[in-house]
mmCIF file of C-alpha atoms in Angstrom:
data_model
loop_
_atom_site.group_PDB
_atom_site.id
_atom_site.type_symbol
_atom_site.label_atom_id
_atom_site.label_comp_id
_atom_site.label_asym_id
_atom_site.label_seq_id
_atom_site.Cartn_x
_atom_site.Cartn_y
_atom_site.Cartn_z
ATOM 1 C CA MET A 772 77.113 103.521 131.002
ATOM 2 C CA GLY A 773 79.883 105.103 133.295
ATOM 3 C CA SER A 774 82.653 107.533 133.074
ATOM 4 C CA SER A 775 84.865 104.880 132.579
ATOM 5 C CA SER A 776 83.436 103.949 129.412
ATOM 6 C CA LEU A 777 85.194 107.167 128.093
ATOM 7 C CA VAL A 778 88.565 105.651 127.726
ATOM 8 C CA GLU A 779 89.501 105.344 124.097
ATOM 9 C CA ARG A 780 91.713 102.288 123.149
ATOM 10 C CA SER A 781 94.377 102.899 120.696
ATOM 11 C CA SER A 782 95.904 99.441 119.925
ATOM 12 C CA SER A 783 98.915 99.403 116.843
ATOM 13 C CA SER A 784 100.858 96.102 118.074
ATOM 14 C CA SER A 785 100.043 92.313 119.163
ATOM 15 C CA SER A 786 102.414 90.013 118.000
ATOM 16 C CA SER A 787 100.078 87.302 119.171
ATOM 17 C CA SER A 788 97.333 87.991 116.573
ATOM 18 C CA SER A 789 99.094 89.615 113.783
ATOM 19 C CA PRO A 790 99.876 87.907 110.791
ATOM 20 C CA ARG A 791 103.974 87.777 109.809
ATOM 21 C CA LEU A 792 104.461 89.441 106.911
ATOM 22 C CA ALA A 793 107.860 88.417 105.893
ATOM 23 C CA SER A 794 107.410 85.281 103.407
ATOM 24 C CA LYS A 795 109.936 83.006 105.419
ATOM 25 C CA GLU A 796 107.616 83.611 108.052
ATOM 26 C CA LEU A 797 104.105 83.120 106.604
ATOM 27 C CA PRO A 798 101.543 81.055 108.406
ATOM 28 C CA PRO A 799 100.254 77.818 106.765
ATOM 29 C CA VAL A 800 97.904 78.694 103.896
ATOM 30 C CA THR A 801 95.679 76.109 105.270
ATOM 31 C CA ASP A 802 95.525 78.497 108.793
ATOM 32 C CA LEU A 803 94.722 81.601 106.706
ATOM 33 C CA GLU A 804 91.608 79.662 104.978
ATOM 34 C CA SER A 805 90.327 77.856 107.510
ATOM 35 C CA GLY A 806 87.278 79.665 107.683
ATOM 36 C CA TYR A 807 85.890 79.241 104.041
ATOM 37 C CA VAL A 808 84.059 75.707 104.463
ATOM 38 C CA SER A 809 81.612 76.642 106.798
ATOM 39 C CA GLY A 810 80.987 80.227 107.648
ATOM 40 C CA THR A 811 78.493 79.610 110.109
ATOM 41 C CA SER A 812 80.010 80.432 113.459
ATOM 42 C CA SER A 813 81.139 83.339 114.949
ATOM 43 C CA THR A 814 84.473 81.370 115.919
ATOM 44 C CA ASP A 815 84.840 80.054 112.876
ATOM 45 C CA GLY A 816 88.384 80.840 111.254
ATOM 46 C CA SER A 817 89.043 83.028 114.309
ATOM 47 C CA SER A 818 89.978 82.904 117.872
ATOM 48 C CA SER A 819 88.592 80.087 119.991
ATOM 49 C CA GLN A 820 88.044 82.618 122.732
ATOM 50 C CA LEU A 821 85.041 84.211 120.638
ATOM 51 C CA PRO A 822 81.567 83.852 122.058
ATOM 52 C CA GLN A 823 79.851 80.986 120.321
ATOM 53 C CA VAL A 824 76.997 82.225 117.990
ATOM 54 C CA THR A 825 76.172 79.527 115.058
ATOM 55 C CA LEU A 826 73.536 80.252 112.346
ATOM 56 C CA THR A 827 72.660 77.412 109.909
ATOM 57 C CA GLN A 828 72.283 78.821 106.461
ATOM 58 C CA PRO A 829 68.217 78.211 106.489
ATOM 59 C CA HIS A 830 68.331 80.185 109.990
ATOM 60 C CA VAL A 831 70.075 83.050 108.231
ATOM 61 C CA LYS A 832 67.787 83.160 105.397
ATOM 62 C CA HIS A 833 65.172 83.186 107.840
ATOM 63 C CA LEU A 834 66.279 86.015 109.892
ATOM 64 C CA ASN A 835 67.340 88.081 106.724
ATOM 65 C CA GLN A 836 63.080 87.583 105.420
ATOM 66 C CA GLN A 837 62.291 88.994 108.819
ATOM 67 C CA LEU A 838 64.720 91.795 109.396
ATOM 68 C CA GLU A 839 64.040 92.905 105.481
ATOM 69 C CA LYS A 840 60.508 93.880 107.220
ATOM 70 C CA LEU A 841 61.783 96.199 110.082
ATOM 71 C CA SER A 842 62.723 99.679 110.185
ATOM 72 C CA ALA A 843 66.570 100.301 110.726
ATOM 73 C CA MET A 844 66.037 101.629 114.415
ATOM 74 C CA ASP A 845 64.054 97.961 115.042
ATOM 75 C CA ARG A 846 66.927 96.013 113.357
ATOM 76 C CA LEU A 847 69.268 97.855 115.907
ATOM 77 C CA ARG A 848 67.135 96.984 118.584
ATOM 78 C CA PHE A 849 66.895 93.399 117.678
ATOM 79 C CA VAL A 850 70.655 92.643 117.260
ATOM 80 C CA LYS A 851 71.519 94.395 120.270
ATOM 81 C CA ILE A 852 69.673 91.814 122.064
ATOM 82 C CA CYS A 853 70.194 89.150 119.777
ATOM 83 C CA PHE A 854 73.938 88.971 119.723
ATOM 84 C CA PRO A 855 76.940 88.999 122.577
ATOM 85 C CA ASN A 856 79.980 90.980 121.589
ATOM 86 C CA LEU A 857 78.540 93.332 119.200
ATOM 87 C CA TYR A 858 80.487 96.133 117.937
ATOM 88 C CA GLN A 859 80.415 98.683 115.239
ATOM 89 C CA SER A 860 82.990 99.008 112.655
ATOM 90 C CA THR A 861 83.298 102.430 111.538
ATOM 91 C CA ALA A 862 85.647 105.123 109.234
ATOM 92 C CA PHE A 863 82.808 107.673 110.127
ATOM 93 C CA GLY A 864 81.134 107.782 106.864
ATOM 94 C CA LEU A 865 77.594 109.043 106.612
ATOM 95 C CA THR A 866 76.063 105.284 106.804
ATOM 96 C CA GLY A 867 77.821 104.431 110.043
ATOM 97 C CA LEU A 868 77.339 107.866 111.576
ATOM 98 C CA VAL A 869 73.393 107.412 111.394
ATOM 99 C CA SER A 870 73.729 103.888 112.832
ATOM 100 C CA THR A 871 75.710 105.596 116.014
ATOM 101 C CA ASP A 872 73.164 108.084 116.275
ATOM 102 C CA MET A 873 70.484 105.396 116.509
ATOM 103 C CA LEU A 874 72.480 103.643 118.949
ATOM 104 C CA SER A 875 72.622 106.773 121.081
ATOM 105 C CA LYS A 876 68.611 106.849 120.844
ATOM 106 C CA ILE A 877 68.439 103.200 121.797
ATOM 107 C CA GLU A 878 70.646 103.671 124.698
ATOM 108 C CA LYS A 879 68.772 106.424 126.173
ATOM 109 C CA GLU A 880 65.276 103.838 125.618
ATOM 110 C CA TYR A 881 67.116 101.109 127.471
ATOM 111 C CA PRO A 882 70.031 102.584 129.483
ATOM 112 C CA ASN A 883 70.804 99.274 131.076
ATOM 113 C CA SER A 884 71.186 97.231 128.021
ATOM 114 C CA SER A 885 74.756 96.346 126.831
ATOM 115 C CA PRO A 886 76.580 99.298 124.917
ATOM 116 C CA VAL A 887 78.087 98.817 121.531
ATOM 117 C CA ASP A 888 81.490 100.334 121.131
ATOM 118 C CA LEU A 889 83.033 101.532 117.842
ATOM 119 C CA ILE A 890 85.818 100.159 116.276
ATOM 120 C CA PHE A 891 88.020 102.627 114.060
ATOM 121 C CA LEU A 892 90.665 101.386 111.652
ATOM 122 C CA ASP A 893 93.089 104.158 111.653
ATOM 123 C CA THR A 894 95.417 103.723 108.651
ATOM 124 C CA LEU A 895 97.263 106.938 109.207
ATOM 125 C CA TYR A 896 96.322 107.832 105.774
ATOM 126 C CA HIS A 897 92.904 109.314 106.695
ATOM 127 C CA PHE A 898 91.865 113.109 105.707
ATOM 128 C CA GLN A 899 92.322 115.699 108.508
ATOM 129 C CA GLU A 900 88.623 116.323 108.020
ATOM 130 C CA THR A 901 87.978 112.543 109.106
ATOM 131 C CA TYR A 902 90.190 112.988 112.152
ATOM 132 C CA ASP A 903 88.474 116.165 113.001
ATOM 133 C CA LEU A 904 85.351 114.662 112.426
ATOM 134 C CA VAL A 905 86.038 111.567 114.992
ATOM 135 C CA GLN A 906 86.654 114.419 117.647
ATOM 136 C CA ARG A 907 83.416 115.879 116.873
ATOM 137 C CA VAL A 908 81.702 112.444 117.537
ATOM 138 C CA LYS A 909 83.309 112.017 120.643
ATOM 139 C CA GLU A 910 81.778 115.513 121.479
ATOM 140 C CA LYS A 911 78.295 114.560 120.420
ATOM 141 C CA TYR A 912 78.070 111.283 122.125
ATOM 142 C CA PRO A 913 80.329 111.084 125.089
ATOM 143 C CA ASN A 914 79.257 108.104 126.340
ATOM 144 C CA ILE A 915 80.548 106.159 123.293
ATOM 145 C CA ARG A 916 83.400 104.064 123.417
ATOM 146 C CA ILE A 917 85.925 104.209 120.343
ATOM 147 C CA HIS A 918 88.532 101.383 120.193
ATOM 148 C CA THR A 919 91.035 102.722 117.643
ATOM 149 C CA TYR A 920 93.494 100.288 116.047
ATOM 150 C CA LYS A 921 96.577 101.468 113.897
ATOM 151 C CA PRO A 922 98.968 99.310 111.732
ATOM 152 C CA GLN A 923 100.966 97.081 113.887
ATOM 153 C CA ASP A 924 104.417 98.825 115.200
ATOM 154 C CA ALA A 925 103.249 102.469 113.705
ATOM 155 C CA ASN A 926 101.717 105.277 115.254
ATOM 156 C CA THR A 927 102.382 108.106 112.743
ATOM 157 C CA THR A 928 102.644 108.233 108.961
ATOM 158 C CA ALA A 929 106.381 108.609 109.144
ATOM 159 C CA GLU A 930 106.952 105.451 111.441
ATOM 160 C CA PHE A 931 104.807 103.330 108.760
ATOM 161 C CA GLU A 932 107.002 104.728 105.950
ATOM 162 C CA GLU A 933 109.656 104.038 108.001
ATOM 163 C CA ARG A 934 108.813 100.463 108.709
ATOM 164 C CA TYR A 935 106.827 99.616 105.363
ATOM 165 C CA GLY A 936 108.063 101.974 102.703
ATOM 166 C CA GLU A 937 107.399 105.360 101.210
ATOM 167 C CA LYS A 938 104.051 105.074 99.077
ATOM 168 C CA LEU A 939 103.362 101.587 99.934
ATOM 169 C CA TYR A 940 99.943 102.382 98.770
ATOM 170 C CA GLU A 941 101.135 102.604 95.131
ATOM 171 C CA THR A 942 104.203 100.017 94.816
ATOM 172 C CA ALA A 943 102.100 97.016 96.855
ATOM 173 C CA ALA A 944 98.396 97.954 96.760
ATOM 174 C CA GLU A 945 97.806 94.467 98.281
ATOM 175 C CA LEU A 946 100.188 94.423 100.758
ATOM 176 C CA TYR A 947 99.466 97.995 101.835
ATOM 177 C CA ASP A 948 95.905 96.919 102.361
ATOM 178 C CA TRP A 949 96.587 93.992 104.411
ATOM 179 C CA ILE A 950 98.951 96.065 106.878
ATOM 180 C CA ALA A 951 96.697 99.202 107.090
ATOM 181 C CA LYS A 952 93.415 97.493 107.279
ATOM 182 C CA VAL A 953 93.051 93.885 107.565
ATOM 183 C CA GLU A 954 95.658 92.902 109.651
ATOM 184 C CA PRO A 955 94.376 95.973 112.488
ATOM 185 C CA GLN A 956 90.804 94.505 111.946
ATOM 186 C CA GLN A 957 91.684 91.056 112.669
ATOM 187 C CA ARG A 958 93.848 92.026 115.860
ATOM 188 C CA ALA A 959 90.734 94.291 116.897
ATOM 189 C CA TYR A 960 88.431 91.067 116.633
ATOM 190 C CA SER A 961 90.568 88.982 118.429
ATOM 191 C CA GLU A 962 91.261 91.341 121.265
ATOM 192 C CA LEU A 963 88.074 92.307 122.038
ATOM 193 C CA ASN A 964 86.659 89.013 121.131
ATOM 194 C CA VAL A 965 84.293 90.491 118.771
ATOM 195 C CA ALA A 966 81.080 88.304 117.807
ATOM 196 C CA ALA A 967 79.132 90.245 115.339
ATOM 197 C CA VAL A 968 79.910 93.834 114.095
ATOM 198 C CA LEU A 969 77.694 96.632 112.560
ATOM 199 C CA THR A 970 78.714 97.933 109.201
ATOM 200 C CA GLY A 971 77.721 100.668 106.616
ATOM 201 C CA ARG A 972 77.204 98.622 103.801
ATOM 202 C CA ARG A 973 74.215 99.822 101.538
ATOM 203 C CA ARG A 974 72.893 97.969 98.089
ATOM 204 C CA SER A 975 72.861 101.246 96.577
ATOM 205 C CA GLN A 976 76.700 102.071 97.190
ATOM 206 C CA GLY A 977 76.511 99.512 93.940
ATOM 207 C CA GLY A 978 79.367 97.125 92.826
ATOM 208 C CA GLU A 979 79.912 93.888 95.271
ATOM 209 C CA ARG A 980 77.211 95.313 97.468
ATOM 210 C CA ASP A 981 73.842 95.359 95.475
ATOM 211 C CA LYS A 982 72.960 92.310 96.628
ATOM 212 C CA ILE A 983 74.184 91.760 100.408
ATOM 213 C CA GLY A 984 71.453 91.133 103.208
ATOM 214 C CA VAL A 985 71.031 92.709 106.294
ATOM 215 C CA LEU A 986 72.506 89.847 107.970
ATOM 216 C CA GLU A 987 75.752 87.878 106.839
ATOM 217 C CA VAL A 988 77.930 85.203 108.071
ATOM 218 C CA ASP A 989 81.742 86.335 106.830
ATOM 219 C CA GLU A 990 83.303 83.211 105.317
ATOM 220 C CA GLU A 991 86.406 83.957 106.509
ATOM 221 C CA THR A 992 86.382 84.993 110.082
ATOM 222 C CA GLY A 993 82.937 83.381 111.045
ATOM 223 C CA ILE A 994 81.892 86.834 112.491
ATOM 224 C CA ILE A 995 78.086 87.898 112.453
ATOM 225 C CA LYS A 996 78.004 91.084 110.043
ATOM 226 C CA ILE A 997 74.766 93.258 110.350
ATOM 227 C CA ASN A 998 73.958 95.707 107.756
ATOM 228 C CA PRO A 999 70.895 97.797 109.513
ATOM 229 C CA LEU A 1000 71.021 100.132 106.518
ATOM 230 C CA VAL A 1001 71.067 98.153 103.738
ATOM 231 C CA ASP A 1002 67.733 99.199 101.957
ATOM 232 C CA TRP A 1003 68.837 102.947 102.453
ATOM 233 C CA SER A 1004 69.394 105.040 99.648
ATOM 234 C CA PHE A 1005 71.965 108.025 99.688
ATOM 235 C CA THR A 1006 69.364 110.763 99.763
ATOM 236 C CA GLN A 1007 67.837 108.974 102.930
ATOM 237 C CA VAL A 1008 71.279 108.940 104.698
ATOM 238 C CA LYS A 1009 71.499 112.693 103.837
ATOM 239 C CA GLU A 1010 67.920 113.722 104.940
ATOM 240 C CA TYR A 1011 68.341 111.696 108.678
ATOM 241 C CA ILE A 1012 72.074 113.338 109.235
ATOM 242 C CA ALA A 1013 70.637 116.811 108.258
ATOM 243 C CA GLU A 1014 67.116 116.042 110.219
ATOM 244 C CA ASN A 1015 69.075 114.897 113.607
ATOM 245 C CA ASN A 1016 71.953 117.155 113.326
ATOM 246 C CA VAL A 1017 74.524 114.434 113.257
ATOM 247 C CA PRO A 1018 78.211 115.552 112.949
ATOM 248 C CA TYR A 1019 79.407 114.360 109.239
ATOM 249 C CA ASN A 1020 82.632 114.896 107.428
ATOM 250 C CA GLU A 1021 82.801 118.340 105.770
ATOM 251 C CA LEU A 1022 84.424 116.635 102.542
ATOM 252 C CA LEU A 1023 80.714 115.729 101.660
ATOM 253 C CA ASP A 1024 80.355 119.292 101.248
ATOM 254 C CA ARG A 1025 82.883 119.350 98.685
ATOM 255 C CA GLY A 1026 81.853 116.822 96.130
ATOM 256 C CA TYR A 1027 83.041 114.001 98.038
ATOM 257 C CA LYS A 1028 80.494 111.014 98.649
ATOM 258 C CA SER A 1029 82.387 107.642 99.964
ATOM 259 C CA VAL A 1030 85.633 108.984 102.023
ATOM 260 C CA GLY A 1031 88.345 106.514 102.563
ATOM 261 C CA ASP A 1032 92.475 107.036 102.347
ATOM 262 C CA TRP A 1033 93.157 110.454 101.236
ATOM 263 C CA HIS A 1034 95.577 108.630 98.237
ATOM 264 C CA SER A 1035 92.877 106.695 96.904
ATOM 265 C CA THR A 1036 89.799 108.896 97.652
ATOM 266 C CA SER A 1037 88.215 111.785 94.739
ATOM 267 C CA PRO A 1038 85.359 113.611 94.536
ATOM 268 C CA VAL A 1039 82.663 112.059 92.576
ATOM 269 C CA SER A 1040 80.547 113.811 89.338
ATOM 270 C CA ALA A 1041 76.862 113.894 89.154
ATOM 271 C CA GLY A 1042 75.375 110.856 88.035
ATOM 272 C CA GLU A 1043 78.314 108.858 89.169
ATOM 273 C CA ASP A 1044 77.828 105.849 91.496
ATOM 274 C CA GLU A 1045 78.355 106.950 95.567
ATOM 275 C CA ARG A 1046 81.727 105.060 95.752
ATOM 276 C CA ALA A 1047 83.044 105.902 91.662
ATOM 277 C CA GLY A 1048 85.627 108.284 93.875
ATOM 278 C CA ARG A 1049 87.181 105.227 95.731
ATOM 279 C CA TRP A 1050 90.108 103.951 93.803
ATOM 280 C CA LYS A 1051 88.903 105.878 90.615
ATOM 281 C CA GLY A 1052 90.832 104.230 87.253
ATOM 282 C CA GLN A 1053 91.572 101.128 89.457
ATOM 283 C CA ALA A 1054 89.561 97.671 88.941
ATOM 284 C CA LYS A 1055 88.726 97.594 92.564
ATOM 285 C CA THR A 1056 85.948 98.545 94.696
ATOM 286 C CA GLU A 1057 86.539 97.145 98.269
ATOM 287 C CA CYS A 1058 90.207 97.284 100.160
ATOM 288 C CA GLY A 1059 89.543 93.699 101.480
ATOM 289 C CA ILE A 1060 87.701 94.259 104.730
ATOM 290 C CA HIS A 1061 84.510 93.075 103.261
ATOM 291 C CA ASN A 1062 85.552 90.893 100.671
ATOM 292 C CA LYS A 1063 83.717 87.590 100.649
ATOM 293 C CA LYS A 1064 86.803 85.442 99.756
ATOM 294 C CA SER A 1065 90.172 87.079 101.262
ATOM 295 C CA ARG A 1066 92.383 88.411 98.612
ATOM 296 C CA TYR A 1067 95.032 88.974 101.137
ATOM 297 C CA ALA A 1068 95.471 85.111 101.911
ATOM 298 C CA GLN A 1069 95.740 84.675 98.225
ATOM 299 C CA TYR A 1070 98.295 87.528 98.368
ATOM 300 C CA LEU A 1071 100.361 85.659 101.238
ATOM 301 C CA GLN A 1072 99.575 82.407 99.599
ATOM 302 C CA ASP A 1073 101.810 83.966 96.193
ATOM 303 C CA LEU A 1074 104.540 84.848 98.484
ATOM 304 C CA GLN A 1075 105.153 81.719 99.998
ATOM 305 C CA ARG A 1076 105.007 79.914 96.716
ATOM 306 C CA LYS A 1077 107.238 82.742 95.412
ATOM 307 C CA ALA A 1078 109.756 82.138 98.689
ATOM 308 C CA GLU A 1079 109.293 78.247 98.229
ATOM 309 C CA GLU A 1080 110.528 78.605 94.195
ATOM 310 C CA GLU A 1081 113.305 80.783 95.130
ATOM 311 C CA GLN A 1082 114.467 78.144 97.855
ATOM 312 C CA LEU A 1083 114.035 75.482 95.157
ATOM 313 C CA THR A 1084 115.968 77.569 92.479
ATOM 314 C CA ALA A 1085 118.791 78.375 94.915
ATOM 315 C CA ALA A 1086 118.975 74.491 95.693
ATOM 316 C CA LEU A 1087 119.068 73.421 92.315
ATOM 317 C CA LYS A 1088 122.246 76.045 91.399
ATOM 318 C CA LYS A 1089 123.864 75.205 94.507
ATOM 319 C CA VAL A 1090 123.654 71.254 93.402
ATOM 320 C CA GLU A 1091 124.800 72.515 89.599
ATOM 321 C CA ARG A 1092 127.839 74.635 90.598
ATOM 322 C CA GLU A 1093 128.878 71.471 93.024
ATOM 323 C CA GLN A 1094 128.765 69.184 90.096
ATOM 324 C CA LYS A 1095 130.504 71.656 88.122
ATOM 325 C CA ALA A 1096 133.414 71.758 90.688
ATOM 326 C CA GLY A 1097 133.651 68.035 91.104
ATOM 327 C CA VAL A 1098 132.302 68.033 94.822
ATOM 328 C CA PRO A 1099 129.959 64.872 95.163
ATOM 329 C CA SER A 1100 126.036 65.816 95.697
ATOM 330 C CA LEU A 1101 124.268 64.393 98.745
ATOM 331 C CA THR A 1102 121.368 63.324 96.365
ATOM 332 C CA ALA A 1103 124.049 60.952 94.290
#
């Protein structure tokens, strides 16, 4: 990969691909959920410009049966050949860092193969240790290109809070997840024409991840999702990191196992699940990016319904006032 690949792309706004957040401007609910019915193509429910990658459910099942037999490195070798416009979505957690290191090794094996760029969703609320890690990853893997996406129209935490309010993650957690994570991801997938994406999910992380396959089709976007280390344990991941001198988040040495935003991440105790420190005390295990069915489409649907109810209530009150004042109603 040439020196031009070192350019980092940072994007915080795109009016053409960003969902509108005000209830009066909500997109039709049918548009939000248009990808639910098929879930078999890398273009279903997403941009029509994405390259076509269509998999039937029997095909997905067959591929998973074969991919389960392969090592993580061989899975990565296979998907690099098989899927166009392949990216890695990462928050620089341990599992994602293993994949990044493996990809760098594969690139040395096949220097003419297509590179796998990284997509980093910068919520603006990451730990400083996470931002420091990003710089160390760039130094360790200088040929890897990182596309950084931030919340729309916000480049700093101050700008975010000025636009959306302070502590939105507490006052409206669903809306926060949409603005800080889901919308930037959708914008990234649209602008980069993503057809397939590598994730750092593993079954041993528990929660909703305990039955995932190596390969999935996202039911909402239609994008192919690949989990190359799906069958690895946390111990295996740590051992690889140590043996291959892979940079990692310093918070891991302070009792953290899964690191996200500073306001929703805490250390875990001995014997707790790996992701027990995420949203501790809340009935929540995912931020929405990996949910099978979008909670955000439902959230926007509720907003739309509420706006319609408010409009109906206002209209009824107007009619009532006009009747009391003796003004003929248009419906009379």
